[in-house]
Amino acid sequence: MMTGEQYKKSLYDNRETYFEGERIRDVMKHEHLADCVARIAAGYDRFYKPGANAVSDLMAIPHSAAELRDRIPLLHESDIVANVTYQAIMTLTTAATRIADILPEFSKRILEYVRDAQRRDIRIVECITDAKGDRSRPPGKQDDPDAYTHVIERRKDGVVIRGAKLHITGASLCHELMVIPTKAMHPGEESYAIACMVPVNSPGVRIVDTTYAPRHRDLRDFPVSAKTHMPEGFVIFDDVFVPNERIFLDGQVAQAAIFAHSLGLWERLGGLSGMAEEADQMVGFAQLIAEANGLAKESHVREKISEMIIHATLIRAALEAAIANCQVTSEGAFPNELYTNAGKYHGAANYNLMVRHLHDISGGSVLTAPSIADFENEVTGPLVRKYMGTMNGVDGEYRARLFHAIRDMTADAFGGWKAVTNVQAGGGLYAQRIVTRRYYDLNGAKKKALHVAGIDMGPDGQKTGH
Ligand SMILES: Cc1cc2nc3c(=O)[nH]c(=O)nc-3n(C[C@H](O)[C@H](O)[C@H](O)COP(=O)(O)OP(=O)(O)OC[C@H]3O[C@@H](n4cnc5c(N)ncnc54)[C@H](O)[C@@H]3O)c2cc1C
């Protein structure tokens, strides 16, 4: 396993990263990336175990519902790149299990890679979302054939790929890029059915970063994003060579979607567990600010908070159902698809309403509360403390700190990131609707409806009268 120091050293590998028009020469000295590196390194130190065969508690494969559940608090306390690495490890394990009968060689290769990645204790990010060009057209019918990542050249020892994967969280701070097809492929699209592992410093890999990092350096005004922000990478594969031993799918169009579906399951479980935690936090903020404003007993405020409590409880229940109903195989424990997708959808689809309740209850100081430094200024400090206070026992700075956390979480750069991420990450609401419908027992529901209507089922299970 790696220590934090070893992780930091591993980043000096000539990776090609850009930010706002300039090449980043040293990620550890960059204004918006240095503290991300420090957080990832701290995570390494926290989970470090000596020994050649040691595996991080974050990277180990869960084998039961209890192990799936126990992993969640560890992930919540970890950085996003560690979370994504766990999801990548589980995606590969899930895909290997699902293709084992049809593509045993690739399945074996994937599982060997997983063991090796665990041993090397590397960080992996998920590169699935292609540039995609005209969304109404398939990969092979785009004006630009590179709109979806594809194989452009075949060599005896490997392939050369070209394309771009967008919105790749933490790409410039990881070691390897897990490249998988973004959706199902069809005959004629063989060159797009490519799954492989690419070291981030491979010649031709170029990453353009964006960030929702705090917009000034006094992090006390950004209590949420200061501890969580991570760069989002626009990852370009500008003719990148991939050796044979790192290829996990190559032209088998019928199996292309298995990788995306496997990733969707783990992405959405991660999203669901994150939303369960954040929903509780939002209830907490709503109640605290209502109390600080003197309105906790007001009926319309109580109703909104009750609605937020129901939302938080249902998300938590879906998470619990997804884990309790997991499928246990010899390769590991896999969360239940139906509850994972339905829960993630419900949480994401109703998130904005919960934010609206929180903003409605809180008032305008969510946006305008003076900074903590203003409380420390000898002229403004006593004045802002006086006027931000509301009653005996509610100090102005305490109330301002609540507002800063609410703004940072829901109404500033991180809040905007969160609002879009909730809807899009894990494949978007549309994808979650499709998967939920696929795993729901629709025939069972029809039978129940026929029974209630008093319409007989025929011996072959078909309804009579038609
Ligand atoms: C902050 C953030 C982090 C992310 N992290 C990662 C990551 O680490 N790795 C990764 O691979 N991806 C990541 N994603 C990408 C995420 O999965 C995509 O944003 C999502 O799948 C939507 O793709 P898109 O952004 O290209 O939007 P589009 O595909 O353009 O979708 C926009 C809308 O159009 C609809 N649509 C698109 N195509 C069709 C069609 N053919 N028919 C009907 N409707 C259609 C969609 O359902 C959606 O409603 C991240 C996204 C965000 C916002």
mmCIF file of N, CA and C and ligand atoms in Angstrom, residues 126-129 132 135 166-169 232 417 420-421 424-428 430, ligand 1:
data_model
loop_
_atom_site.group_PDB
_atom_site.id
_atom_site.type_symbol
_atom_site.label_atom_id
_atom_site.label_comp_id
_atom_site.label_asym_id
_atom_site.label_seq_id
_atom_site.Cartn_x
_atom_site.Cartn_y
_atom_site.Cartn_z
ATOM 1 N N GLU A 126 -13.294 7.101 -13.202
ATOM 2 C CA GLU A 126 -14.190 6.433 -14.154
ATOM 3 C C GLU A 126 -14.386 7.305 -15.387
ATOM 4 N N CYS A 127 -13.923 6.829 -16.526
ATOM 5 C CA CYS A 127 -14.084 7.579 -17.774
ATOM 6 C C CYS A 127 -15.125 6.881 -18.628
ATOM 7 N N ILE A 128 -16.366 7.322 -18.493
ATOM 8 C CA ILE A 128 -17.439 6.700 -19.285
ATOM 9 C C ILE A 128 -18.082 7.695 -20.236
ATOM 10 N N THR A 129 -18.352 8.926 -19.768
ATOM 11 C CA THR A 129 -19.159 9.867 -20.547
ATOM 12 C C THR A 129 -18.359 10.442 -21.717
ATOM 13 N N LYS A 132 -19.926 12.743 -27.319
ATOM 14 C CA LYS A 132 -21.218 12.253 -27.839
ATOM 15 C C LYS A 132 -21.788 12.993 -29.043
ATOM 16 N N ARG A 135 -26.648 13.968 -30.103
ATOM 17 C CA ARG A 135 -27.200 12.918 -29.218
ATOM 18 C C ARG A 135 -28.202 12.012 -29.922
ATOM 19 N N LEU A 166 -15.785 13.280 -20.778
ATOM 20 C CA LEU A 166 -16.061 14.569 -20.140
ATOM 21 C C LEU A 166 -16.521 14.409 -18.691
ATOM 22 N N HIS A 167 -16.331 15.448 -17.920
ATOM 23 C CA HIS A 167 -16.776 15.545 -16.506
ATOM 24 C C HIS A 167 -16.128 14.464 -15.641
ATOM 25 N N ILE A 168 -14.860 14.180 -15.825
ATOM 26 C CA ILE A 168 -14.252 13.056 -15.099
ATOM 27 C C ILE A 168 -13.679 13.546 -13.769
ATOM 28 N N THR A 169 -14.404 13.216 -12.696
ATOM 29 C CA THR A 169 -14.063 13.721 -11.367
ATOM 30 C C THR A 169 -12.676 13.243 -10.935
ATOM 31 N N GLU A 232 -12.804 18.728 -11.749
ATOM 32 C CA GLU A 232 -13.495 17.908 -12.759
ATOM 33 C C GLU A 232 -12.641 17.947 -14.025
ATOM 34 N N TRP A 417 -22.809 23.137 -8.199
ATOM 35 C CA TRP A 417 -22.231 21.857 -8.632
ATOM 36 C C TRP A 417 -23.106 20.713 -8.131
ATOM 37 N N VAL A 420 -26.522 20.276 -10.033
ATOM 38 C CA VAL A 420 -26.416 19.629 -11.356
ATOM 39 C C VAL A 420 -25.935 18.183 -11.195
ATOM 40 N N THR A 421 -24.979 17.994 -10.298
ATOM 41 C CA THR A 421 -24.442 16.638 -10.099
ATOM 42 C C THR A 421 -25.547 15.678 -9.683
ATOM 43 N N GLN A 424 -27.362 14.784 -12.876
ATOM 44 C CA GLN A 424 -26.632 14.169 -13.993
ATOM 45 C C GLN A 424 -25.734 12.990 -13.616
ATOM 46 N N ALA A 425 -25.082 13.078 -12.470
ATOM 47 C CA ALA A 425 -24.086 12.036 -12.161
ATOM 48 C C ALA A 425 -24.770 10.679 -12.028
ATOM 49 N N GLY A 426 -24.052 9.655 -12.468
ATOM 50 C CA GLY A 426 -24.647 8.326 -12.453
ATOM 51 C C GLY A 426 -25.576 8.117 -13.631
ATOM 52 N N GLY A 427 -25.460 8.972 -14.652
ATOM 53 C CA GLY A 427 -26.194 8.725 -15.889
ATOM 54 C C GLY A 427 -27.479 9.500 -16.069
ATOM 55 N N GLY A 428 -27.835 10.389 -15.149
ATOM 56 C CA GLY A 428 -29.017 11.224 -15.356
ATOM 57 C C GLY A 428 -30.310 10.538 -14.950
ATOM 58 N N TYR A 430 -33.079 10.119 -16.523
ATOM 59 C CA TYR A 430 -33.665 9.256 -17.558
ATOM 60 C C TYR A 430 -33.133 7.832 -17.405
HETATM 61 C C1 LIG B 1 -20.160 17.104 -11.705
HETATM 62 C C2 LIG B 1 -20.268 15.900 -12.552
HETATM 63 C C3 LIG B 1 -19.403 14.838 -12.335
HETATM 64 C C4 LIG B 1 -19.425 13.728 -13.179
HETATM 65 N N1 LIG B 1 -18.514 12.739 -12.995
HETATM 66 C C5 LIG B 1 -18.363 11.809 -13.965
HETATM 67 C C6 LIG B 1 -17.278 10.887 -13.923
HETATM 68 O O1 LIG B 1 -16.471 10.882 -12.981
HETATM 69 N N2 LIG B 1 -17.133 10.020 -14.948
HETATM 70 C C7 LIG B 1 -17.995 10.004 -16.002
HETATM 71 O O2 LIG B 1 -17.792 9.198 -16.903
HETATM 72 N N3 LIG B 1 -19.051 10.856 -16.059
HETATM 73 C C8 LIG B 1 -19.248 11.750 -15.073
HETATM 74 N N4 LIG B 1 -20.309 12.620 -15.129
HETATM 75 C C9 LIG B 1 -21.127 12.628 -16.341
HETATM 76 C C10 LIG B 1 -22.584 12.269 -16.188
HETATM 77 O O3 LIG B 1 -22.761 10.883 -16.109
HETATM 78 C C11 LIG B 1 -23.258 12.896 -17.425
HETATM 79 O O4 LIG B 1 -23.288 14.293 -17.213
HETATM 80 C C12 LIG B 1 -24.621 12.344 -17.706
HETATM 81 O O5 LIG B 1 -24.552 10.997 -18.088
HETATM 82 C C13 LIG B 1 -25.297 13.141 -18.849
HETATM 83 O O6 LIG B 1 -24.475 13.194 -19.975
HETATM 84 P P1 LIG B 1 -24.152 14.615 -20.636
HETATM 85 O O7 LIG B 1 -23.622 15.502 -19.582
HETATM 86 O O8 LIG B 1 -23.306 14.378 -21.829
HETATM 87 O O9 LIG B 1 -25.525 15.206 -21.068
HETATM 88 P P2 LIG B 1 -26.465 14.760 -22.325
HETATM 89 O O10 LIG B 1 -26.167 13.349 -22.722
HETATM 90 O O11 LIG B 1 -26.325 15.819 -23.348
HETATM 91 O O12 LIG B 1 -27.843 14.772 -21.639
HETATM 92 C C14 LIG B 1 -28.672 15.925 -21.503
HETATM 93 C C15 LIG B 1 -30.117 15.472 -21.508
HETATM 94 O O13 LIG B 1 -30.431 14.893 -22.764
HETATM 95 C C16 LIG B 1 -30.974 13.574 -22.596
HETATM 96 N N5 LIG B 1 -30.496 12.740 -23.707
HETATM 97 C C17 LIG B 1 -29.201 12.576 -24.091
HETATM 98 N N6 LIG B 1 -29.145 11.744 -25.162
HETATM 99 C C18 LIG B 1 -30.410 11.379 -25.444
HETATM 100 C C19 LIG B 1 -31.003 10.549 -26.435
HETATM 101 N N7 LIG B 1 -30.282 9.906 -27.357
HETATM 102 N N8 LIG B 1 -32.331 10.392 -26.395
HETATM 103 C C20 LIG B 1 -33.089 11.018 -25.489
HETATM 104 N N9 LIG B 1 -32.592 11.841 -24.533
HETATM 105 C C21 LIG B 1 -31.270 12.018 -24.513
HETATM 106 C C22 LIG B 1 -30.446 13.109 -21.239
HETATM 107 O O14 LIG B 1 -31.289 12.128 -20.651
HETATM 108 C C23 LIG B 1 -30.438 14.404 -20.452
HETATM 109 O O15 LIG B 1 -31.723 14.650 -19.934
HETATM 110 C C24 LIG B 1 -20.365 13.681 -14.236
HETATM 111 C C25 LIG B 1 -21.275 14.730 -14.411
HETATM 112 C C26 LIG B 1 -21.243 15.821 -13.579
HETATM 113 C C27 LIG B 1 -22.218 16.933 -13.808
#
